[in-house]
Amino acid sequence: MNHKYQIVEEAINTVGEKFTKSPGLILTEDDLKCLIFHELMQSDEFSRIVRTANPEITGSVLHSEVTWYDEGGDLRYKPDISIIDAAHLSILNNLDHNIALPTKGFSFEGNAIIIELKFIRDRRVRKRQILSIMKDVQRITSLFHLNY
């Protein structure tokens, strides 16, 4: 998993360097997400198509806006980018028979990396932005404990 973290860190740093050189490159948080996703797709680790839990179906490990279950069993957490173990991804049936297949039509389990982004153009971070970041950290921490 350390190798995957290094790839993520390098992708983020690469996008940061590009933004420093071309400040008009990123106008929105979605621009940032797309650029990081693109950088991640350049790596062999995240660009390859792999067999899923449904042997006849292949898929990707890299996804955006994947919804995760919260403590109440509701689909509420939606990190910007999720890197999942596609070998434990099913689009035909639920891998955990205690939880209904989500309306999105897929189920997965196993290790994952989630990336939540905040794009703040100003050099000064405001209180509401700090509160938003703190809320994201709480969600991620909760998601970690829920799935650990």
PDB file of C-alpha atoms in Angstrom:
ATOM      1  CA  MET A   1       0.000   0.000   0.000  1.00  0.00           C
ATOM      2  CA  ASN A   2       2.965   2.360   0.621  1.00  0.00           C
ATOM      3  CA  HIS A   3       3.760   2.304  -3.098  1.00  0.00           C
ATOM      4  CA  LYS A   4       0.218   3.464  -3.862  1.00  0.00           C
ATOM      5  CA  TYR A   5       0.494   6.319  -1.361  1.00  0.00           C
ATOM      6  CA  GLN A   6       3.718   7.434  -3.044  1.00  0.00           C
ATOM      7  CA  ILE A   7       1.994   7.516  -6.435  1.00  0.00           C
ATOM      8  CA  VAL A   8      -0.832   9.609  -4.971  1.00  0.00           C
ATOM      9  CA  GLU A   9       1.621  11.999  -3.319  1.00  0.00           C
ATOM     10  CA  GLU A  10       3.618  12.359  -6.549  1.00  0.00           C
ATOM     11  CA  ALA A  11       0.445  13.058  -8.558  1.00  0.00           C
ATOM     12  CA  ILE A  12      -0.638  15.764  -6.112  1.00  0.00           C
ATOM     13  CA  ASN A  13       2.842  17.318  -6.118  1.00  0.00           C
ATOM     14  CA  THR A  14       2.943  17.276  -9.930  1.00  0.00           C
ATOM     15  CA  VAL A  15      -0.400  19.074 -10.138  1.00  0.00           C
ATOM     16  CA  GLY A  16       0.810  21.559  -7.514  1.00  0.00           C
ATOM     17  CA  GLU A  17       3.930  22.308  -9.558  1.00  0.00           C
ATOM     18  CA  LYS A  18       1.866  22.771 -12.733  1.00  0.00           C
ATOM     19  CA  PHE A  19      -0.506  25.120 -10.893  1.00  0.00           C
ATOM     20  CA  THR A  20       2.419  27.157  -9.532  1.00  0.00           C
ATOM     21  CA  LYS A  21       3.683  27.650 -13.095  1.00  0.00           C
ATOM     22  CA  SER A  22       0.196  28.249 -14.569  1.00  0.00           C
ATOM     23  CA  PRO A  23      -2.192  29.711 -11.944  1.00  0.00           C
ATOM     24  CA  GLY A  24      -5.024  29.816 -14.495  1.00  0.00           C
ATOM     25  CA  LEU A  25      -4.856  26.031 -14.855  1.00  0.00           C
ATOM     26  CA  ILE A  26      -7.195  25.400 -11.929  1.00  0.00           C
ATOM     27  CA  LEU A  27     -10.287  27.545 -11.548  1.00  0.00           C
ATOM     28  CA  THR A  28     -12.472  25.147  -9.545  1.00  0.00           C
ATOM     29  CA  GLU A  29     -12.197  22.183  -7.226  1.00  0.00           C
ATOM     30  CA  ASP A  30     -13.446  20.004 -10.093  1.00  0.00           C
ATOM     31  CA  ASP A  31     -10.521  21.197 -12.227  1.00  0.00           C
ATOM     32  CA  LEU A  32      -8.209  20.131  -9.416  1.00  0.00           C
ATOM     33  CA  LYS A  33      -9.916  16.737  -9.157  1.00  0.00           C
ATOM     34  CA  CYS A  34      -9.701  16.145 -12.899  1.00  0.00           C
ATOM     35  CA  LEU A  35      -6.009  17.042 -13.020  1.00  0.00           C
ATOM     36  CA  ILE A  36      -5.129  14.780 -10.090  1.00  0.00           C
ATOM     37  CA  PHE A  37      -7.252  11.970 -11.565  1.00  0.00           C
ATOM     38  CA  HIS A  38      -5.426  12.429 -14.874  1.00  0.00           C
ATOM     39  CA  GLU A  39      -2.020  12.275 -13.171  1.00  0.00           C
ATOM     40  CA  LEU A  40      -3.037   9.124 -11.295  1.00  0.00           C
ATOM     41  CA  MET A  41      -4.167   7.518 -14.555  1.00  0.00           C
ATOM     42  CA  GLN A  42      -0.643   8.018 -15.923  1.00  0.00           C
ATOM     43  CA  SER A  43       0.683   5.433 -13.476  1.00  0.00           C
ATOM     44  CA  ASP A  44       0.694   1.739 -14.381  1.00  0.00           C
ATOM     45  CA  GLU A  45      -0.639   0.984 -10.892  1.00  0.00           C
ATOM     46  CA  PHE A  46      -3.899   2.882 -11.380  1.00  0.00           C
ATOM     47  CA  SER A  47      -4.436   2.799 -15.136  1.00  0.00           C
ATOM     48  CA  ARG A  48      -4.610  -0.930 -15.684  1.00  0.00           C
ATOM     49  CA  ILE A  49      -7.885  -2.752 -16.178  1.00  0.00           C
ATOM     50  CA  VAL A  50      -8.293  -5.672 -13.750  1.00  0.00           C
ATOM     51  CA  ARG A  51     -10.689  -8.552 -13.202  1.00  0.00           C
ATOM     52  CA  THR A  52     -13.412  -7.815 -10.643  1.00  0.00           C
ATOM     53  CA  ALA A  53     -15.179 -10.122  -8.177  1.00  0.00           C
ATOM     54  CA  ASN A  54     -17.419 -10.983 -11.145  1.00  0.00           C
ATOM     55  CA  PRO A  55     -14.922 -13.076 -13.181  1.00  0.00           C
ATOM     56  CA  GLU A  56     -16.434 -12.106 -16.514  1.00  0.00           C
ATOM     57  CA  ILE A  57     -16.168  -8.366 -15.784  1.00  0.00           C
ATOM     58  CA  THR A  58     -13.120  -6.119 -15.684  1.00  0.00           C
ATOM     59  CA  GLY A  59     -12.855  -2.700 -14.114  1.00  0.00           C
ATOM     60  CA  SER A  60     -10.674   0.069 -12.779  1.00  0.00           C
ATOM     61  CA  VAL A  61      -9.246   0.769  -9.339  1.00  0.00           C
ATOM     62  CA  LEU A  62      -9.572   4.537  -9.794  1.00  0.00           C
ATOM     63  CA  HIS A  63     -12.974   6.245  -9.461  1.00  0.00           C
ATOM     64  CA  SER A  64     -14.475   9.635  -8.655  1.00  0.00           C
ATOM     65  CA  GLU A  65     -17.496  10.531  -6.530  1.00  0.00           C
ATOM     66  CA  VAL A  66     -18.008   6.974  -5.207  1.00  0.00           C
ATOM     67  CA  THR A  67     -20.542   7.032  -2.390  1.00  0.00           C
ATOM     68  CA  TRP A  68     -19.692   5.244   0.872  1.00  0.00           C
ATOM     69  CA  TYR A  69     -21.985   4.103   3.693  1.00  0.00           C
ATOM     70  CA  ASP A  70     -22.170   6.120   6.903  1.00  0.00           C
ATOM     71  CA  GLU A  71     -22.734   4.802  10.448  1.00  0.00           C
ATOM     72  CA  GLY A  72     -26.493   4.552   9.825  1.00  0.00           C
ATOM     73  CA  GLY A  73     -26.100   2.483   6.665  1.00  0.00           C
ATOM     74  CA  ASP A  74     -26.941   5.406   4.388  1.00  0.00           C
ATOM     75  CA  LEU A  75     -24.916   6.329   1.317  1.00  0.00           C
ATOM     76  CA  ARG A  76     -23.678   9.754   2.409  1.00  0.00           C
ATOM     77  CA  TYR A  77     -19.906   9.958   2.119  1.00  0.00           C
ATOM     78  CA  LYS A  78     -18.689  10.935  -1.344  1.00  0.00           C
ATOM     79  CA  PRO A  79     -14.933  11.540  -1.485  1.00  0.00           C
ATOM     80  CA  ASP A  80     -13.599  13.234  -4.608  1.00  0.00           C
ATOM     81  CA  ILE A  81     -11.425  10.270  -5.613  1.00  0.00           C
ATOM     82  CA  SER A  82     -11.495   6.662  -4.408  1.00  0.00           C
ATOM     83  CA  ILE A  83      -8.868   4.052  -5.166  1.00  0.00           C
ATOM     84  CA  ILE A  84     -10.355   0.640  -4.483  1.00  0.00           C
ATOM     85  CA  ASP A  85      -9.328  -2.974  -4.822  1.00  0.00           C
ATOM     86  CA  ALA A  86     -11.178  -3.860  -8.034  1.00  0.00           C
ATOM     87  CA  ALA A  87     -10.744  -7.571  -7.284  1.00  0.00           C
ATOM     88  CA  HIS A  88     -13.356  -6.966  -4.567  1.00  0.00           C
ATOM     89  CA  LEU A  89     -15.735  -4.944  -6.763  1.00  0.00           C
ATOM     90  CA  SER A  90     -19.045  -6.371  -7.935  1.00  0.00           C
ATOM     91  CA  ILE A  91     -21.559  -4.769 -10.252  1.00  0.00           C
ATOM     92  CA  LEU A  92     -23.808  -7.854 -10.336  1.00  0.00           C
ATOM     93  CA  ASN A  93     -24.447  -8.670  -6.691  1.00  0.00           C
ATOM     94  CA  ASN A  94     -23.600  -7.444  -3.207  1.00  0.00           C
ATOM     95  CA  LEU A  95     -20.429  -8.847  -1.674  1.00  0.00           C
ATOM     96  CA  ASP A  96     -21.853  -8.348   1.828  1.00  0.00           C
ATOM     97  CA  HIS A  97     -25.217 -10.061   1.944  1.00  0.00           C
ATOM     98  CA  ASN A  98     -26.229  -8.025   5.013  1.00  0.00           C
ATOM     99  CA  ILE A  99     -26.352  -4.797   2.992  1.00  0.00           C
ATOM    100  CA  ALA A 100     -28.578  -4.228  -0.026  1.00  0.00           C
ATOM    101  CA  LEU A 101     -26.873  -3.487  -3.331  1.00  0.00           C
ATOM    102  CA  PRO A 102     -26.876   0.303  -3.586  1.00  0.00           C
ATOM    103  CA  THR A 103     -29.023   1.993  -6.191  1.00  0.00           C
ATOM    104  CA  LYS A 104     -25.789   2.918  -7.946  1.00  0.00           C
ATOM    105  CA  GLY A 105     -25.481  -0.751  -8.789  1.00  0.00           C
ATOM    106  CA  PHE A 106     -22.108  -1.780  -7.333  1.00  0.00           C
ATOM    107  CA  SER A 107     -20.572  -3.125  -4.156  1.00  0.00           C
ATOM    108  CA  PHE A 108     -16.945  -3.292  -3.043  1.00  0.00           C
ATOM    109  CA  GLU A 109     -14.874  -4.161  -0.023  1.00  0.00           C
ATOM    110  CA  GLY A 110     -11.226  -4.393   0.941  1.00  0.00           C
ATOM    111  CA  ASN A 111      -8.517  -1.768   1.196  1.00  0.00           C
ATOM    112  CA  ALA A 112      -9.050   1.652  -0.317  1.00  0.00           C
ATOM    113  CA  ILE A 113      -7.536   5.105  -0.513  1.00  0.00           C
ATOM    114  CA  ILE A 114      -9.854   8.085  -0.491  1.00  0.00           C
ATOM    115  CA  ILE A 115      -8.899  11.588  -1.522  1.00  0.00           C
ATOM    116  CA  GLU A 116     -10.926  14.587  -0.421  1.00  0.00           C
ATOM    117  CA  LEU A 117      -9.897  17.842  -2.051  1.00  0.00           C
ATOM    118  CA  LYS A 118     -10.297  21.485  -1.113  1.00  0.00           C
ATOM    119  CA  PHE A 119      -9.324  24.187  -3.555  1.00  0.00           C
ATOM    120  CA  ILE A 120      -8.798  27.550  -1.900  1.00  0.00           C
ATOM    121  CA  ARG A 121      -7.674  30.208  -4.351  1.00  0.00           C
ATOM    122  CA  ASP A 122      -7.048  32.899  -1.733  1.00  0.00           C
ATOM    123  CA  ARG A 123      -3.767  32.869   0.094  1.00  0.00           C
ATOM    124  CA  ARG A 124      -5.718  33.454   3.288  1.00  0.00           C
ATOM    125  CA  VAL A 125      -7.822  30.580   4.638  1.00  0.00           C
ATOM    126  CA  ARG A 126     -11.106  31.740   6.141  1.00  0.00           C
ATOM    127  CA  LYS A 127     -12.910  30.347   9.163  1.00  0.00           C
ATOM    128  CA  ARG A 128     -15.714  28.765   7.089  1.00  0.00           C
ATOM    129  CA  GLN A 129     -13.111  26.986   4.954  1.00  0.00           C
ATOM    130  CA  ILE A 130     -11.385  25.655   8.069  1.00  0.00           C
ATOM    131  CA  LEU A 131     -14.761  24.431   9.369  1.00  0.00           C
ATOM    132  CA  SER A 132     -15.425  22.694   6.044  1.00  0.00           C
ATOM    133  CA  ILE A 133     -12.021  21.000   6.182  1.00  0.00           C
ATOM    134  CA  MET A 134     -12.654  19.922   9.789  1.00  0.00           C
ATOM    135  CA  LYS A 135     -16.013  18.439   8.740  1.00  0.00           C
ATOM    136  CA  ASP A 136     -14.282  16.478   5.970  1.00  0.00           C
ATOM    137  CA  VAL A 137     -11.653  15.198   8.416  1.00  0.00           C
ATOM    138  CA  GLN A 138     -14.437  14.046  10.755  1.00  0.00           C
ATOM    139  CA  ARG A 139     -16.182  12.225   7.885  1.00  0.00           C
ATOM    140  CA  ILE A 140     -12.979  10.535   6.783  1.00  0.00           C
ATOM    141  CA  THR A 141     -12.125   9.540  10.353  1.00  0.00           C
ATOM    142  CA  SER A 142     -15.626   8.168  10.825  1.00  0.00           C
ATOM    143  CA  LEU A 143     -15.411   6.294   7.529  1.00  0.00           C
ATOM    144  CA  PHE A 144     -12.056   4.842   8.560  1.00  0.00           C
ATOM    145  CA  HIS A 145     -13.393   3.619  11.917  1.00  0.00           C
ATOM    146  CA  LEU A 146     -16.564   2.276  10.331  1.00  0.00           C
ATOM    147  CA  ASN A 147     -14.646   0.205   7.786  1.00  0.00           C
ATOM    148  CA  TYR A 148     -11.553  -0.721   9.815  1.00  0.00           C
TER     149      TYR A 148
END
